[in-house]
Amino acid sequence: MAMVNTSSARPYHIIIFGASGFTGQFVIEEVARTSSEGPKGTLKWAIAGRSRQKLEKVLEQAAGVLGKPELKSEVDIIVADVGEPDSLAAMCKQGVIVLNCVGPYRFWGEPVVKACVENGAHHIDISGEPQFLEGMQLNYDHQAAEKGVYIIGSCGFDSIPADMGVLYTRDQFKGTLTAVESFLTVGIGSEGGCIHDGTWQSAIYGFADGPKLRSLRRKFGYQPLPVVGSKIKRRSALFYSNEVQQYAVPFMGADVSVVKRTQRYLTEEQKESPVQYGAYAGIGGISSIVKLLFAGMMFWFLVKFSFGRNLLIKYPEFFSFGLFSKAGPTRKQMEGSSFRFAFYGEGYTEGQDPSQGKPNGKIRTVVQGPEAGYVATPIAMVQAAMTILNEPESLPTKGGVYSPGAAFAKTSLINRLDEHGIKFSVV
């Protein structure tokens, strides 16, 4: 039986670990903005990392941005390092939930998960790395269940909009939804935009370790999920999408992996009908295709060799045509950016037998919101934490390693996101 005890001896509801990192600084700001949404209208929270000096600096910065000078005296600092297990244990004993912002998770994530499980703290991360996410499920699900701890990965842009978007589409469809395709498009303002190179590094190591992921998945020994309705057709590697009126490619992030884990949980544990899923991303017109092909060929060649990976990591802007940078986006760039997921679903309307004939109903939904990486991701991560703190009775009855959809399917997370600018709608 899982426990979310907000009135326990633990001094903090939330501890942000890796708070001085690029994403961590924005998570601090989001927690500060929403502290009144904590249990009984208050939130006790702290920030953690390996450098007290850096943590003090980022807290001072957040106080200035938000006009809340009291943050500097009211928010406690915990010194903890992934290389020092005792410091992680001491940190985890003090918090109900640890928000883990330290990536790439394949290198730094497991010690934090281990410390959370062993010391009774729930864990939320924003990983988009299937190898890490599925590895944690394989290695810690049983132990987390025994300890009554929730380990919930991919609670950022990867992959809450996709995972909760599929569930929203299913819930809005009057009948049995059988398949969904999503199409992601990103809007960029006059200032342009980019992504911090931490995500770039995760992609590099993810592609390099592809065979390890396949080997990891075999260890689960899963049987294929049943296919209800027509089998979803895989699109080509590059195609013109009538859905978003631009060229598109298969989405390379963790969304498909995460949604599949959710659908497996809901099918096997909740006896619900599984939904097939395909994920795509719009890339624009012909000039974007040329850039993508050129960058893609270089990436595929270099990522196979250690010297190539070193080059990709050293010069992210050059090899990604400016899409990734070591500095990350400016606040003005973030203000002008947005994302939009369009979901196209099909299924059997009420009264129709899903075992007979082809699907006869369609639905289209949209999830849209602000800049994906450093505005929407902190919102999603923090609202996931608020949901755990305020709605423990709506979470799975036992602890374990969960995807967002598996953990939050019966909660009000979608409503919470809606109130904070990540909008779900039927169109």
Short mmCIF file of C-alpha atoms in Angstrom, two decimals:
data_model
loop_
_atom_site.label_atom_id
_atom_site.label_comp_id
_atom_site.label_asym_id
_atom_site.label_seq_id
_atom_site.Cartn_x
_atom_site.Cartn_y
_atom_site.Cartn_z
CA MET A 1 0.00 0.00 0.00
CA ALA A 2 1.46 3.35 -1.03
CA MET A 3 1.58 6.21 1.49
CA VAL A 4 1.62 9.96 0.84
CA ASN A 5 1.90 11.35 4.34
CA THR A 6 1.98 15.15 4.16
CA SER A 7 1.75 15.57 7.93
CA SER A 8 4.69 13.30 8.73
CA ALA A 9 7.94 14.13 10.45
CA ARG A 10 9.45 14.98 7.07
CA PRO A 11 10.07 18.73 7.05
CA TYR A 12 9.46 19.26 3.31
CA HIS A 13 6.64 18.37 0.94
CA ILE A 14 8.93 18.90 -2.07
CA ILE A 15 12.71 18.94 -2.54
CA ILE A 16 14.02 20.11 -5.92
CA PHE A 17 17.24 18.20 -6.58
CA GLY A 18 19.54 19.68 -9.22
CA ALA A 19 17.91 23.05 -8.61
CA SER A 20 20.87 25.07 -9.91
CA GLY A 21 20.86 23.34 -13.30
CA PHE A 22 19.39 24.95 -16.41
CA THR A 23 15.94 23.35 -16.02
CA GLY A 24 16.10 23.32 -12.23
CA GLN A 25 16.11 27.11 -12.04
CA PHE A 26 12.74 27.25 -13.81
CA VAL A 27 11.32 24.50 -11.60
CA ILE A 28 12.21 26.65 -8.58
CA GLU A 29 10.26 29.55 -10.06
CA GLU A 30 7.25 27.35 -10.80
CA VAL A 31 7.18 25.87 -7.29
CA ALA A 32 7.42 29.38 -5.82
CA ARG A 33 4.51 30.55 -8.00
CA THR A 34 2.27 27.67 -6.97
CA SER A 35 3.19 27.18 -3.30
CA SER A 36 -0.36 28.10 -2.22
CA GLU A 37 -1.56 24.92 -3.96
CA GLY A 38 0.22 22.70 -1.46
CA PRO A 39 -1.58 20.65 1.20
CA LYS A 40 -3.95 22.89 3.22
CA GLY A 41 -2.85 25.88 1.16
CA THR A 42 0.82 25.83 2.10
CA LEU A 43 3.89 24.13 0.69
CA LYS A 44 7.03 23.34 2.62
CA TRP A 45 9.88 23.03 0.17
CA ALA A 46 13.65 23.08 -0.19
CA ILE A 47 16.23 23.04 -2.96
CA ALA A 48 19.17 20.67 -3.20
CA GLY A 49 22.38 20.17 -5.15
CA ARG A 50 26.09 19.78 -4.70
CA SER A 51 27.07 23.48 -4.50
CA ARG A 52 25.55 25.65 -1.77
CA GLN A 53 26.97 28.73 -3.49
CA LYS A 54 25.22 27.94 -6.79
CA LEU A 55 21.97 27.13 -5.00
CA GLU A 56 22.08 30.45 -3.13
CA LYS A 57 22.69 32.24 -6.42
CA VAL A 58 19.79 30.56 -8.24
CA LEU A 59 17.46 31.22 -5.30
CA GLU A 60 18.45 34.88 -5.35
CA GLN A 61 17.79 34.96 -9.10
CA ALA A 62 14.32 33.42 -8.63
CA ALA A 63 13.54 35.94 -5.88
CA GLY A 64 14.42 38.75 -8.29
CA VAL A 65 12.46 37.37 -11.24
CA LEU A 66 9.32 36.76 -9.17
CA GLY A 67 9.61 39.82 -6.94
CA LYS A 68 9.67 37.56 -3.87
CA PRO A 69 12.71 38.54 -1.77
CA GLU A 70 11.44 36.31 1.03
CA LEU A 71 12.50 33.22 -0.95
CA LYS A 72 16.11 33.83 0.06
CA SER A 73 15.30 33.36 3.74
CA GLU A 74 12.27 31.05 3.60
CA VAL A 75 13.55 28.28 1.27
CA ASP A 76 16.07 25.92 2.81
CA ILE A 77 19.15 24.58 1.02
CA ILE A 78 20.31 20.96 1.21
CA VAL A 79 23.74 19.94 -0.03
CA ALA A 80 23.57 16.54 -1.77
CA ASP A 81 25.63 14.89 -4.51
CA VAL A 82 24.80 11.88 -6.71
CA GLY A 83 28.34 10.63 -6.04
CA GLU A 84 27.74 10.57 -2.26
CA PRO A 85 24.99 8.05 -1.37
CA ASP A 86 24.87 9.15 2.27
CA SER A 87 24.06 12.72 1.25
CA LEU A 88 21.27 11.46 -1.06
CA ALA A 89 19.85 9.30 1.74
CA ALA A 90 19.88 12.25 4.13
CA MET A 91 18.10 14.39 1.54
CA CYS A 92 15.43 11.79 0.74
CA LYS A 93 14.59 11.27 4.43
CA GLN A 94 13.57 14.93 4.63
CA GLY A 95 11.12 15.11 1.72
CA VAL A 96 7.75 13.62 0.79
CA ILE A 97 8.60 14.06 -2.93
CA VAL A 98 11.94 14.60 -4.68
CA LEU A 99 11.75 16.46 -8.00
CA ASN A 100 14.84 15.16 -9.77
CA CYS A 101 16.22 17.61 -12.36
CA VAL A 102 19.71 16.07 -12.69
CA GLY A 103 20.38 14.70 -16.18
CA PRO A 104 21.36 13.03 -18.40
CA TYR A 105 19.48 10.51 -16.28
CA ARG A 106 21.29 7.52 -17.73
CA PHE A 107 24.38 8.73 -15.84
CA TRP A 108 22.96 10.46 -12.78
CA GLY A 109 19.40 9.22 -12.33
CA GLU A 110 19.63 5.78 -10.74
CA PRO A 111 21.38 6.78 -7.48
CA VAL A 112 18.54 9.23 -6.80
CA VAL A 113 15.83 6.65 -7.55
CA LYS A 114 17.61 4.14 -5.31
CA ALA A 115 17.91 6.64 -2.45
CA CYS A 116 14.22 7.61 -2.78
CA VAL A 117 13.05 3.98 -2.71
CA GLU A 118 15.25 3.05 0.23
CA ASN A 119 14.30 6.13 2.26
CA GLY A 120 10.60 6.37 1.50
CA ALA A 121 10.48 9.48 -0.72
CA HIS A 122 8.35 9.60 -3.87
CA HIS A 123 10.30 10.52 -7.01
CA ILE A 124 9.38 12.56 -10.09
CA ASP A 125 11.72 13.20 -13.01
CA ILE A 126 11.51 14.79 -16.45
CA SER A 127 13.54 12.20 -18.34
CA GLY A 128 12.98 11.64 -22.04
CA GLU A 129 15.33 8.63 -22.05
CA PRO A 130 13.50 5.30 -22.56
CA GLN A 131 16.54 3.28 -21.50
CA PHE A 132 16.60 4.99 -18.10
CA LEU A 133 12.83 4.98 -17.64
CA GLU A 134 12.37 1.32 -18.52
CA GLY A 135 15.53 0.32 -16.65
CA MET A 136 14.16 1.87 -13.47
CA GLN A 137 10.91 -0.05 -13.93
CA LEU A 138 12.78 -3.33 -14.39
CA ASN A 139 15.11 -2.78 -11.43
CA TYR A 140 13.00 -0.94 -8.84
CA ASP A 141 9.29 -1.61 -9.43
CA HIS A 142 9.07 -4.49 -6.96
CA GLN A 143 11.11 -2.70 -4.28
CA ALA A 144 9.14 0.53 -4.70
CA ALA A 145 5.89 -1.43 -4.34
CA GLU A 146 7.15 -3.01 -1.12
CA LYS A 147 8.13 0.40 0.26
CA GLY A 148 4.90 2.11 -0.84
CA VAL A 149 6.83 4.62 -2.96
CA TYR A 150 5.80 6.14 -6.31
CA ILE A 151 8.60 6.50 -8.88
CA ILE A 152 7.07 8.44 -11.78
CA GLY A 153 9.30 9.29 -14.73
CA SER A 154 8.91 11.49 -17.82
CA CYS A 155 6.76 14.12 -16.07
CA GLY A 156 7.87 16.98 -18.31
CA PHE A 157 7.27 17.76 -21.96
CA ASP A 158 8.45 14.24 -22.43
CA SER A 159 5.86 12.89 -21.92
CA ILE A 160 2.88 14.33 -20.04
CA PRO A 161 1.24 16.12 -23.04
CA ALA A 162 1.41 12.93 -25.12
CA ASP A 163 0.52 10.39 -22.42
CA MET A 164 -2.27 12.40 -20.80
CA GLY A 165 -3.36 13.58 -24.26
CA VAL A 166 -4.05 9.99 -25.33
CA LEU A 167 -6.04 9.39 -22.13
CA TYR A 168 -7.96 12.65 -22.64
CA THR A 169 -8.79 11.63 -26.22
CA ARG A 170 -9.96 8.22 -25.01
CA ASP A 171 -12.13 9.76 -22.30
CA GLN A 172 -13.74 12.25 -24.71
CA PHE A 173 -14.56 9.58 -27.30
CA LYS A 174 -18.06 8.17 -26.93
CA GLY A 175 -17.32 4.50 -27.40
CA THR A 176 -14.13 2.40 -27.56
CA LEU A 177 -11.06 4.31 -28.81
CA THR A 178 -8.66 1.95 -30.60
CA ALA A 179 -5.87 4.06 -32.14
CA VAL A 180 -4.39 7.55 -31.91
CA GLU A 181 -1.77 9.39 -33.94
CA SER A 182 -0.28 12.61 -32.56
CA PHE A 183 1.36 15.41 -34.53
CA LEU A 184 3.61 17.85 -32.70
CA THR A 185 4.27 21.34 -34.05
CA VAL A 186 6.30 24.05 -32.35
CA GLY A 187 5.83 27.79 -32.68
CA ILE A 188 8.80 30.16 -32.45
CA GLY A 189 8.61 33.94 -32.06
CA SER A 190 10.65 36.71 -33.66
CA GLU A 191 13.53 36.10 -31.24
CA GLY A 192 13.99 32.54 -32.51
CA GLY A 193 14.47 29.59 -30.20
CA CYS A 194 16.72 26.73 -29.15
CA ILE A 195 17.02 23.89 -26.66
CA HIS A 196 19.65 23.48 -23.93
CA ASP A 197 22.31 20.95 -24.87
CA GLY A 198 21.47 18.62 -21.97
CA THR A 199 18.66 17.26 -24.18
CA TRP A 200 21.11 16.97 -27.09
CA GLN A 201 23.45 14.88 -24.94
CA SER A 202 20.60 12.58 -23.90
CA ALA A 203 19.77 12.03 -27.58
CA ILE A 204 23.40 11.28 -28.46
CA TYR A 205 23.79 8.63 -25.78
CA GLY A 206 20.31 7.28 -26.45
CA PHE A 207 21.05 6.58 -30.12
CA ALA A 208 24.47 5.17 -29.28
CA ASP A 209 22.91 2.75 -26.78
CA GLY A 210 20.08 1.53 -29.01
CA PRO A 211 21.09 -2.16 -28.82
CA LYS A 212 21.15 -1.96 -24.98
CA LEU A 213 17.56 -0.72 -24.96
CA ARG A 214 16.42 -3.63 -27.12
CA SER A 215 18.23 -6.05 -24.81
CA LEU A 216 16.63 -4.39 -21.76
CA ARG A 217 13.12 -4.75 -23.22
CA ARG A 218 13.59 -8.46 -23.79
CA LYS A 219 14.13 -8.92 -20.04
CA PHE A 220 10.52 -7.91 -19.30
CA GLY A 221 9.25 -10.92 -21.27
CA TYR A 222 6.12 -9.03 -22.32
CA GLN A 223 3.53 -10.51 -24.64
CA PRO A 224 2.29 -8.11 -27.36
CA LEU A 225 -0.78 -6.13 -26.34
CA PRO A 226 -3.98 -7.17 -28.11
CA VAL A 227 -4.89 -5.10 -31.16
CA VAL A 228 -8.48 -3.85 -31.11
CA GLY A 229 -9.82 -2.56 -34.43
CA SER A 230 -7.59 -1.90 -37.43
CA LYS A 231 -3.86 -2.21 -36.85
CA ILE A 232 -2.28 1.23 -36.91
CA LYS A 233 -0.14 1.83 -40.00
CA ARG A 234 3.38 3.13 -39.57
CA ARG A 235 4.12 6.20 -41.65
CA SER A 236 7.33 6.60 -43.64
CA ALA A 237 10.48 8.26 -42.29
CA LEU A 238 9.54 11.51 -44.07
CA PHE A 239 6.09 12.42 -45.41
CA TYR A 240 3.80 15.34 -46.06
CA SER A 241 1.19 15.49 -43.32
CA ASN A 242 -2.24 16.75 -44.30
CA GLU A 243 -3.01 16.87 -40.59
CA VAL A 244 -0.52 19.69 -39.91
CA GLN A 245 -0.01 20.90 -43.50
CA GLN A 246 3.76 20.42 -43.46
CA TYR A 247 6.38 17.71 -43.77
CA ALA A 248 6.65 15.41 -40.78
CA VAL A 249 8.86 12.67 -39.34
CA PRO A 250 8.38 10.06 -36.60
CA PHE A 251 8.80 11.73 -33.20
CA MET A 252 12.19 10.66 -31.82
CA GLY A 253 11.50 11.23 -28.12
CA ALA A 254 10.20 8.94 -25.39
CA ASP A 255 6.49 9.47 -26.06
CA VAL A 256 5.78 6.18 -27.85
CA SER A 257 7.64 4.20 -25.18
CA VAL A 258 5.84 6.00 -22.35
CA VAL A 259 2.36 5.72 -23.88
CA LYS A 260 2.90 2.00 -24.51
CA ARG A 261 3.84 1.47 -20.85
CA THR A 262 0.69 3.30 -19.77
CA GLN A 263 -1.50 1.28 -22.13
CA ARG A 264 0.06 -1.96 -20.90
CA TYR A 265 -0.63 -1.01 -17.28
CA LEU A 266 -4.22 0.02 -17.99
CA THR A 267 -4.84 -3.15 -20.00
CA GLU A 268 -3.22 -5.62 -17.61
CA GLU A 269 -4.00 -4.00 -14.25
CA GLN A 270 -7.25 -2.12 -14.95
CA LYS A 271 -8.64 -4.45 -17.67
CA GLU A 272 -9.20 -1.51 -20.03
CA SER A 273 -9.12 -1.70 -23.83
CA PRO A 274 -5.64 -0.80 -25.17
CA VAL A 275 -5.11 2.16 -27.50
CA GLN A 276 -2.51 1.90 -30.28
CA TYR A 277 -0.31 4.97 -30.69
CA GLY A 278 1.89 6.60 -33.30
CA ALA A 279 3.78 9.88 -32.74
CA TYR A 280 5.01 12.35 -35.37
CA ALA A 281 6.51 15.83 -35.45
CA GLY A 282 6.09 18.52 -38.08
CA ILE A 283 9.35 19.92 -39.42
CA GLY A 284 8.16 22.57 -41.90
CA GLY A 285 8.94 22.98 -45.59
CA ILE A 286 11.63 22.02 -48.11
CA SER A 287 14.43 24.08 -46.53
CA SER A 288 13.81 22.33 -43.20
CA ILE A 289 14.02 18.95 -44.92
CA VAL A 290 17.42 19.81 -46.42
CA LYS A 291 18.76 20.85 -43.00
CA LEU A 292 17.29 17.78 -41.34
CA LEU A 293 18.75 15.36 -43.90
CA PHE A 294 22.19 16.96 -43.70
CA ALA A 295 22.21 17.13 -39.89
CA GLY A 296 20.70 13.66 -39.64
CA MET A 297 23.37 12.05 -41.84
CA MET A 298 26.17 13.67 -39.82
CA PHE A 299 24.50 12.66 -36.56
CA TRP A 300 23.96 9.03 -37.58
CA PHE A 301 27.56 8.71 -38.73
CA LEU A 302 29.24 10.46 -35.77
CA VAL A 303 27.12 8.95 -33.00
CA LYS A 304 28.53 5.48 -33.76
CA PHE A 305 32.07 6.42 -32.67
CA SER A 306 33.41 7.85 -29.42
CA PHE A 307 35.34 10.61 -31.25
CA GLY A 308 32.15 11.47 -33.15
CA ARG A 309 30.10 11.65 -29.98
CA ASN A 310 32.71 13.93 -28.45
CA LEU A 311 32.45 16.25 -31.45
CA LEU A 312 28.64 16.30 -31.26
CA ILE A 313 28.78 17.12 -27.55
CA LYS A 314 31.44 19.81 -27.98
CA TYR A 315 29.72 21.65 -30.85
CA PRO A 316 25.94 21.22 -30.43
CA GLU A 317 25.05 24.45 -32.24
CA PHE A 318 27.08 23.58 -35.34
CA PHE A 319 25.81 20.02 -35.73
CA SER A 320 22.16 20.89 -34.98
CA PHE A 321 22.00 24.09 -37.09
CA GLY A 322 21.47 26.12 -33.93
CA LEU A 323 18.60 24.02 -32.58
CA PHE A 324 20.63 23.07 -29.49
CA SER A 325 23.04 25.32 -27.60
CA LYS A 326 25.14 25.22 -24.43
CA ALA A 327 23.56 28.50 -23.28
CA GLY A 328 19.96 27.39 -23.85
CA PRO A 329 17.15 29.75 -24.87
CA THR A 330 16.80 33.27 -23.51
CA ARG A 331 13.70 34.27 -21.55
CA LYS A 332 12.54 36.34 -24.52
CA GLN A 333 12.85 33.32 -26.79
CA MET A 334 10.81 31.27 -24.32
CA GLU A 335 8.09 33.92 -24.17
CA GLY A 336 7.63 33.72 -27.94
CA SER A 337 7.59 29.92 -28.19
CA SER A 338 4.74 27.42 -27.91
CA PHE A 339 3.83 23.82 -28.68
CA ARG A 340 0.77 22.09 -30.11
CA PHE A 341 -0.10 18.39 -30.14
CA ALA A 342 -2.94 17.39 -32.48
CA PHE A 343 -4.38 13.94 -31.71
CA TYR A 344 -6.31 12.03 -34.38
CA GLY A 345 -8.17 9.06 -32.94
CA GLU A 346 -10.46 6.37 -34.27
CA GLY A 347 -12.61 3.72 -32.67
CA TYR A 348 -16.02 2.15 -32.31
CA THR A 349 -18.93 4.37 -31.31
CA GLU A 350 -21.28 3.38 -28.48
CA GLY A 351 -23.27 0.28 -29.27
CA GLN A 352 -20.76 -1.00 -31.85
CA ASP A 353 -18.91 -4.25 -31.21
CA PRO A 354 -15.10 -3.64 -31.31
CA SER A 355 -14.59 -7.24 -32.42
CA GLN A 356 -16.73 -6.77 -35.53
CA GLY A 357 -15.81 -4.76 -38.62
CA LYS A 358 -13.70 -1.64 -38.96
CA PRO A 359 -13.75 1.36 -36.58
CA ASN A 360 -16.61 3.70 -37.46
CA GLY A 361 -15.87 6.79 -35.34
CA LYS A 362 -13.22 9.50 -35.31
CA ILE A 363 -12.14 12.20 -32.84
CA ARG A 364 -9.66 15.05 -32.92
CA THR A 365 -8.24 16.69 -29.80
CA VAL A 366 -5.50 19.22 -29.12
CA VAL A 367 -3.05 19.78 -26.28
CA GLN A 368 -1.27 23.11 -26.53
CA GLY A 369 0.77 25.29 -24.27
CA PRO A 370 3.76 27.57 -23.76
CA GLU A 371 7.41 26.90 -24.61
CA ALA A 372 7.94 23.18 -24.18
CA GLY A 373 11.30 22.69 -22.48
CA TYR A 374 11.52 25.26 -19.71
CA VAL A 375 8.00 26.65 -19.27
CA ALA A 376 5.65 23.71 -19.94
CA THR A 377 8.03 21.14 -18.44
CA PRO A 378 8.24 22.83 -15.01
CA ILE A 379 4.46 23.33 -15.02
CA ALA A 380 3.89 19.62 -15.77
CA MET A 381 6.46 18.44 -13.23
CA VAL A 382 5.16 20.66 -10.42
CA GLN A 383 1.50 19.85 -11.10
CA ALA A 384 2.37 16.14 -11.03
CA ALA A 385 3.83 16.70 -7.56
CA MET A 386 0.81 18.75 -6.43
CA THR A 387 -1.46 15.93 -7.61
CA ILE A 388 0.42 13.39 -5.49
CA LEU A 389 0.29 15.67 -2.43
CA ASN A 390 -3.39 16.59 -2.77
CA GLU A 391 -4.99 13.48 -4.29
CA PRO A 392 -3.27 10.40 -2.85
CA GLU A 393 -6.58 8.52 -2.83
CA SER A 394 -6.77 8.78 -6.66
CA LEU A 395 -3.33 7.27 -7.29
CA PRO A 396 -2.64 3.54 -7.78
CA THR A 397 -3.18 1.69 -4.51
CA LYS A 398 0.33 0.26 -4.44
CA GLY A 399 3.69 1.89 -4.99
CA GLY A 400 5.90 1.11 -7.96
CA VAL A 401 7.58 2.59 -11.02
CA TYR A 402 4.91 4.23 -13.16
CA SER A 403 4.48 6.23 -16.34
CA PRO A 404 2.46 9.47 -15.90
CA GLY A 405 -0.71 8.05 -17.47
CA ALA A 406 -0.61 4.97 -15.26
CA ALA A 407 -0.11 7.05 -12.12
CA PHE A 408 -2.48 9.93 -12.88
CA ALA A 409 -5.28 8.38 -15.01
CA LYS A 410 -7.85 8.75 -12.23
CA THR A 411 -6.68 12.14 -10.89
CA SER A 412 -7.48 15.74 -11.83
CA LEU A 413 -4.03 16.32 -13.35
CA ILE A 414 -5.47 17.34 -16.73
CA ASN A 415 -7.65 19.98 -15.04
CA ARG A 416 -4.67 21.22 -13.06
CA LEU A 417 -2.59 21.54 -16.24
CA ASP A 418 -5.46 23.31 -17.96
CA GLU A 419 -5.55 25.92 -15.18
CA HIS A 420 -1.82 26.52 -15.60
CA GLY A 421 -1.75 27.09 -19.36
CA ILE A 422 -1.42 23.60 -20.82
CA LYS A 423 -4.82 23.34 -22.51
CA PHE A 424 -6.68 20.17 -23.50
CA SER A 425 -9.62 20.48 -25.92
CA VAL A 426 -11.76 18.63 -28.47
CA VAL A 427 -11.74 20.32 -31.91
#
